[in-house]
Short mmCIF file of C-alpha atoms in Angstrom, two decimals:
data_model
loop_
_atom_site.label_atom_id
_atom_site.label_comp_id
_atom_site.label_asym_id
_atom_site.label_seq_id
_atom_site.Cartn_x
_atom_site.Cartn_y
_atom_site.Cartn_z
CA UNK A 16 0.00 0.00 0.00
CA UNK A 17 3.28 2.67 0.79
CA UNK A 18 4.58 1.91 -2.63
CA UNK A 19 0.61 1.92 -4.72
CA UNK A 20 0.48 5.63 -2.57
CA UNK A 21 1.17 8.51 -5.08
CA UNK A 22 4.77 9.33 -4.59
CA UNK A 23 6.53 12.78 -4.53
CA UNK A 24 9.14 13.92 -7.41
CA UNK A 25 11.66 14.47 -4.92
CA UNK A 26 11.22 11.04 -3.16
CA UNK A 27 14.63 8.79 -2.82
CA UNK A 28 15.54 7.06 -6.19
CA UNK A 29 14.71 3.66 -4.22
CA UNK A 30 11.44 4.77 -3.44
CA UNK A 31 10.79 5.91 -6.72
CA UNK A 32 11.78 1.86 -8.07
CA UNK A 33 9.74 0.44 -5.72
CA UNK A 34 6.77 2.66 -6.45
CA UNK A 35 7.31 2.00 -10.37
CA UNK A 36 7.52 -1.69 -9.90
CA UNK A 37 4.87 -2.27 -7.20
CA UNK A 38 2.11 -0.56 -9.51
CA UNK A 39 3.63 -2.83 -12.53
CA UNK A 40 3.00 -5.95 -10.29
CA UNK A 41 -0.48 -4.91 -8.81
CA UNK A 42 -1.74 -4.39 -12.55
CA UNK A 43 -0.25 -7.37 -12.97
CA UNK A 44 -1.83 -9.26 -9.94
CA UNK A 45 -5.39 -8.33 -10.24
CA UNK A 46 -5.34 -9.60 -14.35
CA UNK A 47 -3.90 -12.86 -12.75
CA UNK A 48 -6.44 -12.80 -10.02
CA UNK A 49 -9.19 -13.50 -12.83
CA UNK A 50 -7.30 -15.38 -15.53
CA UNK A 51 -4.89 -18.22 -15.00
CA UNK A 52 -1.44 -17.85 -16.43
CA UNK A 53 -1.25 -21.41 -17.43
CA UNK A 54 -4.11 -20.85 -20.44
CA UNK A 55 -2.53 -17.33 -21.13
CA UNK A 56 0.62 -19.22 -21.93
CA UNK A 57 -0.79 -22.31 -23.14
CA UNK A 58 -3.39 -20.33 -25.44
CA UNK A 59 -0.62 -18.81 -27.46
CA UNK A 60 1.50 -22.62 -27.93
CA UNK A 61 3.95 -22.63 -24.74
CA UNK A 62 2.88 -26.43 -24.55
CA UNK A 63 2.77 -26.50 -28.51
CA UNK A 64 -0.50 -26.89 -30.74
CA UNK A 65 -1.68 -29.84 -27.76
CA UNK A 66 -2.35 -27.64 -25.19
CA UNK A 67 -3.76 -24.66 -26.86
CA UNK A 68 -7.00 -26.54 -27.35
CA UNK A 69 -7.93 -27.21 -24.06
CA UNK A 70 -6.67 -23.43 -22.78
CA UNK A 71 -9.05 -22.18 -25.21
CA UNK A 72 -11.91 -24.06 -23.65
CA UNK A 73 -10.55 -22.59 -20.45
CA UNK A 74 -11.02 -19.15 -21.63
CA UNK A 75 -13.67 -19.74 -22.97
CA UNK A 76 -15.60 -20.76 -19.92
CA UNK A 77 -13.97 -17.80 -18.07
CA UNK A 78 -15.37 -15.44 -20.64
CA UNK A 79 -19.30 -17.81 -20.71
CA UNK A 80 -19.43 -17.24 -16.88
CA UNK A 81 -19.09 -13.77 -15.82
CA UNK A 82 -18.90 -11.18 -19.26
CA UNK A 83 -18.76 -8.06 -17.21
CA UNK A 84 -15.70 -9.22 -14.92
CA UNK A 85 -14.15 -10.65 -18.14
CA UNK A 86 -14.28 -6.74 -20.01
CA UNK A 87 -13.08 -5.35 -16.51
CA UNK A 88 -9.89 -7.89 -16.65
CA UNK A 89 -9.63 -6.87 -20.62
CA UNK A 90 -9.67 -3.15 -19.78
CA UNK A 91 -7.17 -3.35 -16.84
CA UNK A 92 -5.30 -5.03 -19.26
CA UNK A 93 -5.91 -2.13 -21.95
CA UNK A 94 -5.07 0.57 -19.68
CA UNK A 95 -1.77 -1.31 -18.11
CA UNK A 96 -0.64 -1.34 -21.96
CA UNK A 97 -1.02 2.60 -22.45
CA UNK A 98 0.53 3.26 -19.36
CA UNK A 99 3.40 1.14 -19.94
CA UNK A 100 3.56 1.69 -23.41
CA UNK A 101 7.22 3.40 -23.94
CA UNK A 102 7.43 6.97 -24.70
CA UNK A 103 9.90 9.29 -26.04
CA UNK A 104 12.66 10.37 -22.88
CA UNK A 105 10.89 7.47 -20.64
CA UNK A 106 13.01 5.02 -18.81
CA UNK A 107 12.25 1.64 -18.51
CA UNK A 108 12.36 1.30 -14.33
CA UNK A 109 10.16 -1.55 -13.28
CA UNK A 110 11.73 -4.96 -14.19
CA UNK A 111 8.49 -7.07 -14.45
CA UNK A 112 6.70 -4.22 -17.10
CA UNK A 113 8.14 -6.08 -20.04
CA UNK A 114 6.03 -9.24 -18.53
CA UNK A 115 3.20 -7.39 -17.91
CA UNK A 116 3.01 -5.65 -21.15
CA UNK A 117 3.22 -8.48 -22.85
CA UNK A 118 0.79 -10.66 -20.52
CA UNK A 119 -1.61 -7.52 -20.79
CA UNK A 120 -1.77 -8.08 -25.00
CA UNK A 121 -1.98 -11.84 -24.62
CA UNK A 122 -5.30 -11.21 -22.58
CA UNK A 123 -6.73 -8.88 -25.20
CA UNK A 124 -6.04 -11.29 -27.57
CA UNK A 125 -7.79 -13.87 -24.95
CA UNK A 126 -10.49 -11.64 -24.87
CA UNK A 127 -11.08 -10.74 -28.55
CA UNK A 128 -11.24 -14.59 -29.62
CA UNK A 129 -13.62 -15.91 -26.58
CA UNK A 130 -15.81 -13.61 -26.85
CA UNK A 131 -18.79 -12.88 -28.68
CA UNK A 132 -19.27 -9.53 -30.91
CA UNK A 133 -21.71 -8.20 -29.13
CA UNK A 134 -19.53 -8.04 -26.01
CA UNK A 135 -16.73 -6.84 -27.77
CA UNK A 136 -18.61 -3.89 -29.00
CA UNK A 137 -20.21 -3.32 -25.36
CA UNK A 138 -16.12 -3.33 -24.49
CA UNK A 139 -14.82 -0.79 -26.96
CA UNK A 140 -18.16 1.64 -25.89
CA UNK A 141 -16.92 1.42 -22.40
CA UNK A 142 -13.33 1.91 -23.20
CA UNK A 143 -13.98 4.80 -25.62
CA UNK A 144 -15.43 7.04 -22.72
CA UNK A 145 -12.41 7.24 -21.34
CA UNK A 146 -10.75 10.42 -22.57
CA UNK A 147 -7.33 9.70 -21.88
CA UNK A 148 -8.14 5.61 -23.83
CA UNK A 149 -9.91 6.97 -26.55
CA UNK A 150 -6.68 9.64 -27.81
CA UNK A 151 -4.24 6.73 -27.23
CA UNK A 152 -2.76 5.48 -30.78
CA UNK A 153 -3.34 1.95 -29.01
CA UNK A 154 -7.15 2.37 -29.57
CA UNK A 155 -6.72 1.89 -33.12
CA UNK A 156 -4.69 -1.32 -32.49
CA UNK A 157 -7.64 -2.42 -29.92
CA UNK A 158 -10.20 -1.37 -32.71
CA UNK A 159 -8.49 -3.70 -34.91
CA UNK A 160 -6.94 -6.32 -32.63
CA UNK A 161 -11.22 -7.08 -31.64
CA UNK A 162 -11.98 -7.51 -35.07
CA UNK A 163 -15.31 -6.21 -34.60
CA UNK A 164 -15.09 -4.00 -37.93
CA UNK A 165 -14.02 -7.06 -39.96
CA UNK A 166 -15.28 -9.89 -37.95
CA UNK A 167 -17.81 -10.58 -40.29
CA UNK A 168 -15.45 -11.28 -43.79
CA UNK A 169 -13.21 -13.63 -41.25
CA UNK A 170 -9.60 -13.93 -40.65
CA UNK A 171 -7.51 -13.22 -38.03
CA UNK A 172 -6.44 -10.03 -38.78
CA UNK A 173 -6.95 -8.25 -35.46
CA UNK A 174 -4.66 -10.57 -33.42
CA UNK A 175 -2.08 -10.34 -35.73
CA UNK A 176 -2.40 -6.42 -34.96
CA UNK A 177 -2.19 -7.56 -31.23
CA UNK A 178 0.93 -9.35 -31.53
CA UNK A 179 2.76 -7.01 -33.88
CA UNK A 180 1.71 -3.96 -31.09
CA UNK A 181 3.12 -6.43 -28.61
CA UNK A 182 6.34 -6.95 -30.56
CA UNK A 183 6.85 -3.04 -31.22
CA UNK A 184 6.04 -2.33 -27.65
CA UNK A 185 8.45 -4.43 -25.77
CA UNK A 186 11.41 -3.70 -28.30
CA UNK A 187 10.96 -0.25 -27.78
CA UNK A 188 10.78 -0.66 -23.75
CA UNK A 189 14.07 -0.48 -22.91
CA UNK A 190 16.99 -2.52 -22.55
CA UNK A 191 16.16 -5.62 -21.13
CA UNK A 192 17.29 -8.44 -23.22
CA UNK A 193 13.92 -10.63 -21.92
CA UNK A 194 12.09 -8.11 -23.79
CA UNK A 195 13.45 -8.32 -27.35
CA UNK A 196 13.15 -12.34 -26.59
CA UNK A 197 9.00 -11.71 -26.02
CA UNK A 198 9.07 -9.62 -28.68
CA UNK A 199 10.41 -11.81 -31.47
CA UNK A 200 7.96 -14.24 -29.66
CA UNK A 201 5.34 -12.59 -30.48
CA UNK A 202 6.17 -11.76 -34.09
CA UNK A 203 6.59 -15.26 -34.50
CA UNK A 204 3.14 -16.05 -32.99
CA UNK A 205 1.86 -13.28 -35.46
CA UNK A 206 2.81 -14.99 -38.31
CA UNK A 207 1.03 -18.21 -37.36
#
């Protein structure tokens, strides 16, 4: 709770890392409170094409039984990705926002192929009266990443947006080496 607090300019350079990092790790917590990391990493093939069956059923059943919790887990997710997304002069300080950033797509992704159009749309209304969401350049890749504009001529164009944002974002975040690995991950899982 010290480190969530809002923390002065002038506060020690420690207290500043902590603070960074322990509002990286409570985003981080709450998404993980809801969706289990096992189908977030099975989902995308960390088990190969055998598990990602059954972690799609998973998923899915997380999405069937509670819609409004499931577009609360896919916003925190949303709005964890513009606040970590890098900027120009920002420093990369908390050492699990690579992670996050990347677990934060990977549930949008989650959340765009479980669920049905309708709730998709009910998502992006929600998310679009946010002021500070809606002028993000990452609500054109969540536009696109949901598919809802082209859902209906098929494809899987939107989470191939999703995983190239994910790929741009984390080898733009800094200099973390587990970052550029992700990031080619996700390219890779883009091309699928």
């Amino acid at each position: 709770k010290a480190y969530l607090a809002p923390i002065r300019s002038s506060a020690h350079p420690s207290s500043l890392h902590f603070h960074s990092s322990s509002l990286v790790l409570s985003h981080l917590s709450v998404i993980l409170l809801d969706v289990p990391l096992s189908d977030l990493q099975n989902a995308i093939g960390k088990d190969g094409t055998s598990g990602i069956p059954q972690a799609m059923s998973n998923l899915s059943n997380w999405a069937k039984r509670s819609p409004q919790r499931t577009q609360e887990v896919a916003l925190n997710a949303a709005n964890t990705i513009i606040s970590l997304a890098p900027r120009k002069g920002m420093d990369d300080t908390a050492p699990y926002s690579f992670i996050t950033l990347f677990l934060c797509h990977v549930v949008i992704w989650a959340f765009a192929r479980v669920s049905p159009r309708e709730q998709k749309v009910d998502f992006l209304e929600m998310v679009e009266k946010d002021d500070v969401m809606k002028s993000h350049p990452f609500m054109g890749v969540l536009r696109a990443g949901l598919g809802v504009d082209v859902e209906k001529e098929g494809g899987n164009r939107g989470e191939k947006v999703l995983f190239k944002s994910a790929a741009e974002m984390l080898t733009r975040l800094g200099t973390w080496g587990a970052s550029l690995n992700l990031a080619l991950l996700v390219h890779r899982r883009a091309e699928m």
